[in-house]
Amino acid sequence: MTRKKKELPLLEKVTISDVAAEGKALAKVNDLVVFVPYVVPGDVVDLQVKRKKNHYAEAVAVKFYEKSPLRVEPFCQHYGVCGGCKWQCLSYEEQIKYKQKQVFDNLTRIGKIELPEFMPILGSKKTVFYRNKLEFTFSNKRWLTEDEVKQDVKYEQMNAVGFHIPGAFDKVLAIDKCWLQDDISNRIRNAIRDYAYEHDYAFFNLRTQEGMLRNMMVRTSSTGELMVLLQCKITNEGELAKMKELLQYVADSFPEITSLLYVINNKCNDTIGDLDVEVFKGKDHIFEVMENLRFKIGPKSFYQTNSEQAYELYKVARTFAGLTGEELVYDLYTGTGTIANFVARQAKKVVGIEYVPEAIEDAKVNSEINGITNTLFYAGDMKDILTQDFINEHGRPDVIITDPPRAGMHNDVIDVILFAEPKRIVYVSCNPATQARDLQLLDVKYKVTAVQPVDMFPHTHHVENVVLLEKR
């Protein structure tokens, strides 16, 4: 006999009071904190609780009594289903206010250290079509929205290309228009989709690992160059020929593509780091330009996805570094060496360290093509490379710039930074919570003297933050 599921309450006429993490808002009902997606502070709503713990609950708004003056009309037809751009219902001016508050709250509550006055957040000039890279998934399981299910909508074509639905790993929401990347991305995706429908191409099934079309990536650049990478499962010569027919159609339809690539992936995941990427037409790379620097970007390269805001971010990092041309700089988690090369001409020498060997090769190439001769790059796990012996060999840095992943820095890395005793540390972070934790550990020798949040991702809760620490 199955246990009857406990009925969860309906909370009536609740006022949404604040913005929370992960793009949600929150309300307080007596002592219960309730997290709610797709609402904004000032909305008065009925909330259907979906999940309840002792001190908090998760709910959805099922009825609106009053709509907040902060609310704006979402511009995307896929809003509320796709799972991205959750703050479209909040005006951009308010979004960046809450992002500034998010940084402040994390650094004060978690860091618990003395802080200077924060500089006003640098908002993004572009709030749509600002990304330079998007990936789309092909699936033979099209996600049906609640409304489509209720209306018993039947689609002749259940294959879809678009974005994974949160919580449904094998289902994909069919995307008609995404506002994140230049519209050429929409046109290419939809043309490939229509050609695949018309010529009966098999879309991938994540559960059975069958089907040809798996994934596509589109990269755009400020130089006007355009990269398209198609990822397919190929098991015989006939499938290879069919894939190349599709690529030829793409090449003929979109002559503006300067780098048309494909990768055969017969593994159980979509990662391509260990796979060979083949050139169908054009070059195996595109270039991005920042000031007078050119950065080579391949299909596996990491590059900040908002090019214009990346420039603003790196300018802040360079200013905070306070370089005069005499400094030894360590650039930790250097990626493809973007920051290292960006500051190299103002430094005596820059040493970059990064986990991914391919990224380090890109970093070296980027130095070479820009005529930069004062950089050195090393590949390996940060805590294994950056040791006291490494410092003794390469010299104590005057400045350390660090831009770690969301998890922040390993304690061993922080210990070596404290041993190295640079005059200044510039800490760039995409996660102010882990940044705050690390700042607390650095506080024994360093004082935070400047904080500059930068908004890289409009309509999402993500924010980058740059902190300057100076030796006490």
XYZ file of C-alpha atoms in Angstrom:
472
model
C 0.000 0.000 0.000
C 1.498 3.348 -1.078
C 1.624 6.221 1.400
C -0.619 9.115 0.533
C 1.438 12.122 -0.414
C 1.056 14.969 2.059
C -0.861 17.870 0.557
C 1.210 21.035 0.523
C -0.425 24.345 1.500
C -1.613 27.248 -0.652
C -0.352 30.546 0.789
C -2.742 33.371 -0.058
C -2.071 37.039 -0.805
C 1.648 36.939 -0.048
C 3.838 39.962 -0.817
C 7.178 39.166 -2.435
C 9.782 41.053 -0.416
C 13.265 40.496 -1.841
C 15.462 38.854 -4.452
C 17.252 35.637 -3.519
C 19.956 33.430 -5.031
C 19.684 31.394 -8.233
C 17.385 33.927 -9.871
C 14.543 33.409 -7.386
C 12.709 35.906 -5.212
C 11.607 35.385 -1.618
C 8.731 36.028 0.710
C 8.311 35.517 4.444
C 5.147 33.917 5.790
C 5.300 33.960 9.591
C 8.691 32.303 10.259
C 8.799 30.486 6.939
C 11.087 31.751 4.146
C 9.603 30.928 0.744
C 11.629 30.910 -2.483
C 9.685 31.676 -5.665
C 10.782 31.860 -9.321
C 9.490 34.360 -11.914
C 8.201 36.966 -9.437
C 9.673 40.297 -8.297
C 9.614 42.313 -5.055
C 6.256 44.033 -4.693
C 4.176 41.330 -6.412
C 1.197 40.162 -4.306
C 0.418 36.542 -5.135
C -1.021 33.213 -4.078
C 1.772 30.690 -3.677
C 1.426 26.956 -4.118
C 4.092 25.272 -2.021
C 5.911 22.551 -3.980
C 8.544 21.549 -1.423
C 8.707 22.217 2.301
C 11.504 21.902 4.851
C 11.631 23.029 8.482
C 12.636 26.642 7.878
C 12.046 27.224 4.189
C 9.829 26.229 1.314
C 9.840 26.394 -2.477
C 6.676 27.556 -4.211
C 5.245 28.843 -7.469
C 2.925 31.813 -8.007
C -0.511 30.610 -9.106
C -2.475 33.877 -8.915
C -1.527 37.574 -9.037
C -3.465 40.195 -7.040
C -1.062 43.085 -7.589
C 1.862 43.399 -9.954
C 4.939 45.231 -8.744
C 5.913 48.568 -10.362
C 9.375 46.989 -10.779
C 7.927 44.346 -13.091
C 8.419 44.529 -16.866
C 7.002 42.384 -19.662
C 9.353 39.485 -20.566
C 10.496 39.766 -24.179
C 11.227 36.098 -24.940
C 8.551 33.640 -26.055
C 10.358 30.858 -24.158
C 10.502 32.768 -20.855
C 9.478 30.732 -17.828
C 10.018 27.380 -19.556
C 13.603 27.415 -20.849
C 15.047 28.042 -17.368
C 17.464 30.776 -18.464
C 17.161 34.587 -18.234
C 14.916 34.301 -15.165
C 15.051 38.037 -14.401
C 13.394 39.167 -17.635
C 10.368 40.189 -15.546
C 12.526 42.662 -13.566
C 13.680 45.962 -15.086
C 17.405 45.997 -15.869
C 18.005 48.972 -13.555
C 16.625 46.916 -10.676
C 18.525 43.790 -11.723
C 21.879 45.507 -11.347
C 20.840 47.059 -8.020
C 20.109 43.583 -6.667
C 23.374 42.225 -8.085
C 25.267 44.968 -6.258
C 23.367 44.020 -3.090
C 24.163 40.325 -3.694
C 27.893 41.104 -3.762
C 27.630 43.330 -0.676
C 25.613 40.743 1.297
C 27.982 37.894 0.462
C 31.142 39.812 1.289
C 29.767 41.193 4.569
C 27.864 38.135 5.844
C 30.285 35.415 4.774
C 33.571 37.351 4.680
C 32.974 39.217 7.941
C 35.899 41.517 7.204
C 36.413 45.253 7.023
C 35.354 46.521 3.596
C 35.641 49.845 1.762
C 32.694 51.517 0.060
C 31.757 49.523 -3.036
C 32.035 51.135 -6.445
C 28.750 51.255 -8.417
C 28.229 48.108 -10.492
C 29.218 48.355 -14.158
C 26.062 47.443 -16.085
C 26.135 45.884 -19.535
C 25.456 48.261 -22.442
C 23.871 45.351 -24.292
C 21.118 43.471 -22.473
C 20.133 41.267 -25.431
C 22.284 39.565 -28.109
C 25.324 40.000 -25.849
C 26.788 36.481 -25.845
C 29.506 35.324 -28.234
C 28.887 31.612 -27.707
C 25.830 29.344 -27.459
C 25.387 25.580 -27.520
C 22.200 23.847 -28.625
C 21.227 20.213 -28.052
C 19.437 17.901 -30.487
C 16.996 15.447 -28.932
C 14.285 13.076 -30.125
C 12.310 13.978 -26.986
C 10.692 17.379 -27.320
C 9.648 18.992 -24.046
C 5.957 19.879 -23.906
C 4.995 22.835 -21.731
C 2.242 22.549 -19.100
C -0.114 24.468 -21.403
C 0.667 22.155 -24.332
C 0.010 19.094 -22.148
C -3.274 20.551 -20.854
C -4.407 21.365 -24.385
C -3.292 17.913 -25.584
C -1.186 19.496 -28.337
C 0.117 16.910 -30.794
C 3.266 17.650 -32.773
C 3.914 15.821 -35.994
C 7.625 16.271 -35.249
C 8.821 15.322 -31.755
C 12.496 15.939 -32.550
C 13.768 19.231 -31.163
C 16.863 21.408 -31.093
C 17.245 23.876 -28.261
C 18.083 23.898 -24.566
C 17.907 21.186 -21.910
C 15.032 21.606 -19.496
C 16.164 21.901 -15.843
C 15.431 18.621 -14.076
C 14.757 16.667 -17.298
C 18.186 15.648 -18.619
C 16.935 13.854 -21.737
C 14.345 16.394 -22.886
C 14.915 19.551 -24.885
C 12.790 22.659 -25.307
C 12.477 23.499 -29.008
C 13.863 27.029 -29.366
C 12.550 29.232 -32.139
C 14.257 32.489 -31.135
C 16.855 33.040 -28.428
C 17.758 36.623 -27.501
C 21.198 35.823 -26.091
C 23.310 35.780 -29.260
C 23.288 37.645 -32.575
C 20.277 36.602 -34.672
C 22.533 34.754 -37.138
C 22.645 32.051 -34.454
C 18.851 31.637 -34.633
C 18.887 31.508 -38.421
C 21.616 28.848 -38.561
C 19.998 26.671 -35.881
C 16.558 26.838 -37.461
C 17.929 26.139 -40.946
C 19.772 23.039 -39.707
C 16.633 21.922 -37.849
C 14.423 22.315 -40.928
C 16.903 20.557 -43.208
C 17.175 17.686 -40.698
C 13.369 17.390 -40.510
C 13.009 17.441 -44.279
C 15.735 14.820 -44.876
C 14.831 12.577 -41.946
C 17.985 12.899 -39.843
C 17.948 11.025 -36.525
C 18.099 13.277 -33.452
C 19.998 11.907 -30.447
C 18.333 9.904 -27.676
C 20.235 10.484 -24.445
C 18.838 7.370 -22.782
C 19.536 4.846 -25.543
C 22.553 6.741 -26.955
C 21.181 6.418 -30.481
C 20.766 8.994 -33.232
C 23.123 11.106 -35.344
C 22.664 14.790 -34.457
C 23.870 15.576 -30.926
C 24.929 19.167 -30.408
C 25.844 22.386 -32.180
C 27.931 25.346 -31.046
C 27.894 28.825 -32.552
C 30.615 31.376 -31.789
C 30.471 34.962 -33.007
C 33.204 37.585 -32.789
C 33.616 41.360 -32.788
C 35.786 40.856 -35.908
C 32.744 39.553 -37.820
C 34.086 35.996 -37.913
C 31.685 33.139 -37.266
C 32.310 29.566 -36.085
C 29.827 26.679 -36.241
C 30.660 23.262 -34.800
C 28.351 20.301 -35.384
C 28.680 17.302 -33.084
C 27.375 13.942 -34.374
C 27.387 10.244 -33.587
C 28.692 8.427 -36.665
C 28.910 4.618 -36.869
C 29.318 3.948 -40.610
C 30.335 5.522 -43.930
C 26.720 6.174 -44.929
C 26.129 8.317 -41.825
C 29.392 10.184 -42.435
C 28.304 10.998 -45.989
C 24.898 12.173 -44.738
C 26.496 14.418 -42.138
C 28.736 15.977 -44.788
C 25.680 16.645 -46.977
C 24.220 18.618 -44.069
C 27.488 20.522 -43.598
C 27.583 21.348 -47.308
C 24.027 22.701 -47.069
C 25.113 24.893 -44.114
C 28.201 26.105 -46.011
C 26.115 26.991 -49.090
C 23.341 28.673 -47.077
C 25.604 30.721 -44.800
C 28.708 31.933 -46.659
C 29.433 34.255 -43.701
C 30.596 31.221 -41.664
C 34.398 31.464 -41.567
C 35.001 28.300 -39.529
C 32.692 25.328 -40.198
C 33.747 22.354 -38.073
C 32.517 18.931 -37.075
C 33.392 16.383 -34.419
C 32.453 12.719 -34.353
C 31.418 11.849 -30.810
C 30.412 8.256 -30.094
C 30.883 8.626 -26.315
C 28.170 8.815 -23.663
C 28.709 12.545 -22.999
C 28.967 15.744 -25.043
C 32.442 16.816 -23.916
C 34.873 17.190 -26.820
C 38.135 17.948 -25.007
C 39.519 14.505 -25.848
C 38.159 14.377 -29.424
C 39.571 15.522 -32.758
C 37.738 18.438 -34.355
C 37.726 18.374 -38.173
C 37.531 21.405 -40.475
C 34.839 21.147 -43.162
C 35.299 24.669 -44.506
C 37.388 27.718 -43.573
C 39.793 27.922 -40.619
C 39.946 26.002 -37.349
C 39.656 29.217 -35.319
C 38.295 32.749 -35.162
C 39.794 35.881 -33.590
C 38.515 38.233 -30.915
C 39.983 41.727 -30.582
C 40.459 43.700 -27.386
C 42.232 47.064 -27.563
C 45.180 46.333 -29.869
C 45.341 42.639 -28.954
C 44.118 39.696 -31.020
C 43.011 36.501 -29.275
C 42.812 33.237 -31.199
C 39.751 31.191 -30.251
C 39.376 27.562 -31.231
C 36.402 25.247 -30.699
C 37.743 24.132 -27.302
C 38.966 27.545 -26.123
C 37.518 29.329 -23.112
C 36.731 33.005 -23.615
C 34.416 35.231 -21.572
C 31.019 34.949 -23.267
C 30.184 38.683 -23.107
C 33.054 40.227 -25.096
C 32.211 43.884 -24.422
C 31.834 43.379 -20.665
C 34.944 41.172 -20.569
C 36.868 44.233 -21.758
C 35.393 46.318 -18.916
C 36.218 43.547 -16.426
C 39.827 43.257 -17.576
C 40.288 47.034 -17.519
C 39.221 47.032 -13.856
C 41.638 44.182 -13.072
C 44.484 46.018 -14.829
C 43.732 49.293 -13.024
C 43.589 47.504 -9.638
C 46.944 45.822 -10.410
C 48.567 49.296 -10.498
C 51.347 48.257 -12.876
C 54.295 50.503 -13.691
C 56.284 48.179 -15.974
C 58.567 46.874 -13.224
C 56.347 44.208 -11.671
C 56.451 40.414 -11.721
C 52.807 39.311 -12.058
C 51.341 35.860 -11.439
C 48.055 35.222 -13.254
C 46.370 32.259 -11.572
C 43.686 30.263 -13.423
C 44.833 32.085 -16.550
C 42.658 30.133 -19.013
C 43.781 31.048 -22.525
C 45.936 33.824 -21.078
C 43.519 36.645 -21.802
C 44.240 38.631 -18.631
C 47.948 37.696 -18.675
C 48.398 39.024 -22.210
C 46.129 42.011 -21.504
C 48.397 43.242 -18.686
C 51.759 42.009 -20.057
C 52.751 45.270 -21.750
C 52.415 47.125 -18.429
C 54.445 44.514 -16.505
C 58.035 43.310 -16.426
C 56.996 39.657 -16.610
C 53.766 37.632 -16.308
C 53.586 33.984 -15.210
C 50.274 32.251 -15.991
C 49.061 28.943 -14.530
C 46.060 26.946 -15.738
C 44.733 23.397 -15.302
C 43.792 22.732 -18.964
C 46.845 22.009 -21.183
C 45.026 23.027 -24.404
C 44.185 26.414 -22.847
C 47.861 26.966 -22.027
C 48.798 26.220 -25.651
C 46.230 28.880 -26.694
C 47.754 31.302 -24.164
C 51.223 30.815 -25.684
C 49.836 31.330 -29.204
C 48.043 34.498 -28.089
C 51.329 35.892 -26.742
C 53.108 34.975 -29.954
C 50.598 36.530 -32.375
C 50.653 39.756 -30.370
C 54.456 39.936 -30.201
C 54.417 39.553 -26.406
C 57.672 38.034 -25.158
C 57.461 38.537 -21.381
C 54.938 35.792 -20.532
C 55.490 32.246 -19.244
C 52.689 29.678 -18.997
C 52.400 26.441 -17.035
C 49.731 23.735 -17.171
C 48.648 21.660 -14.182
C 46.497 21.597 -11.066
C 46.947 24.944 -9.322
C 47.673 23.464 -5.885
C 50.325 21.176 -7.419
C 52.021 23.825 -9.613
C 51.866 26.861 -7.325
C 54.135 25.739 -4.485
C 56.780 27.416 -2.349
C 59.407 25.803 -4.598
C 57.726 27.372 -7.650
C 57.835 30.795 -5.941
C 61.493 30.331 -5.021
C 62.307 29.381 -8.634
C 60.328 32.082 -10.463
C 60.507 34.875 -7.913
C 58.103 36.434 -5.438
C 55.348 38.193 -7.396
C 54.672 41.876 -6.860
C 51.063 41.334 -7.965
C 48.875 38.232 -8.090
C 45.764 38.241 -10.275
C 43.469 35.301 -9.592
C 40.281 34.338 -11.433
C 39.305 30.917 -10.043
C 36.278 28.773 -10.968
C 33.014 29.079 -9.032
C 34.313 26.863 -6.221
C 36.980 29.445 -5.374
C 40.582 28.706 -4.402
C 41.934 25.601 -2.666
C 43.285 26.276 0.843
C 46.750 25.157 -0.292
C 46.712 27.851 -2.990
C 45.752 30.499 -0.428
C 48.592 29.330 1.848
C 51.123 29.743 -0.989
C 49.737 33.206 -1.840
C 50.241 34.202 1.807
C 53.779 32.770 1.650
C 54.513 34.697 -1.582
C 53.437 37.996 0.028
C 52.707 40.048 -3.110
C 52.083 43.764 -2.564
C 48.655 43.500 -4.233
C 46.154 40.742 -5.018
C 43.456 41.285 -7.633
C 40.718 38.704 -7.088
C 38.240 38.284 -9.965
C 35.282 36.046 -9.126
C 32.065 34.759 -10.694
C 30.853 33.639 -7.246
C 30.923 36.297 -4.498
C 30.064 33.657 -1.855
C 33.254 31.607 -2.355
C 35.182 34.816 -2.956
C 34.044 36.057 0.470
C 35.231 32.826 2.100
C 38.673 33.201 0.492
C 38.925 36.897 1.416
C 38.406 35.947 5.055
C 41.395 33.566 4.843
C 43.551 36.235 3.177
C 42.524 38.819 5.790
C 45.387 37.814 8.095
C 47.833 39.705 5.862
C 45.704 41.656 3.383
C 43.121 44.387 3.571
C 40.380 44.842 0.944
C 40.786 48.371 -0.458
C 38.468 48.344 -3.517
C 35.438 46.378 -4.743
C 34.021 46.658 -8.280
C 31.078 44.461 -9.347
C 30.648 43.971 -13.127
C 27.468 42.616 -14.713
C 28.355 40.115 -17.420
C 25.006 38.335 -17.774
C 21.870 40.519 -17.953
C 18.569 38.832 -16.961
C 20.380 36.225 -14.839
C 21.472 36.279 -11.194
C 25.165 35.819 -12.060
C 27.587 38.646 -11.346
C 31.376 39.055 -11.608
C 33.211 40.889 -8.872
C 36.735 42.333 -8.763
C 38.395 42.910 -5.381
C 41.707 44.620 -4.696
C 43.627 43.458 -1.626
C 46.726 45.295 -0.381
C 49.284 44.156 2.131
C 48.644 45.362 5.641
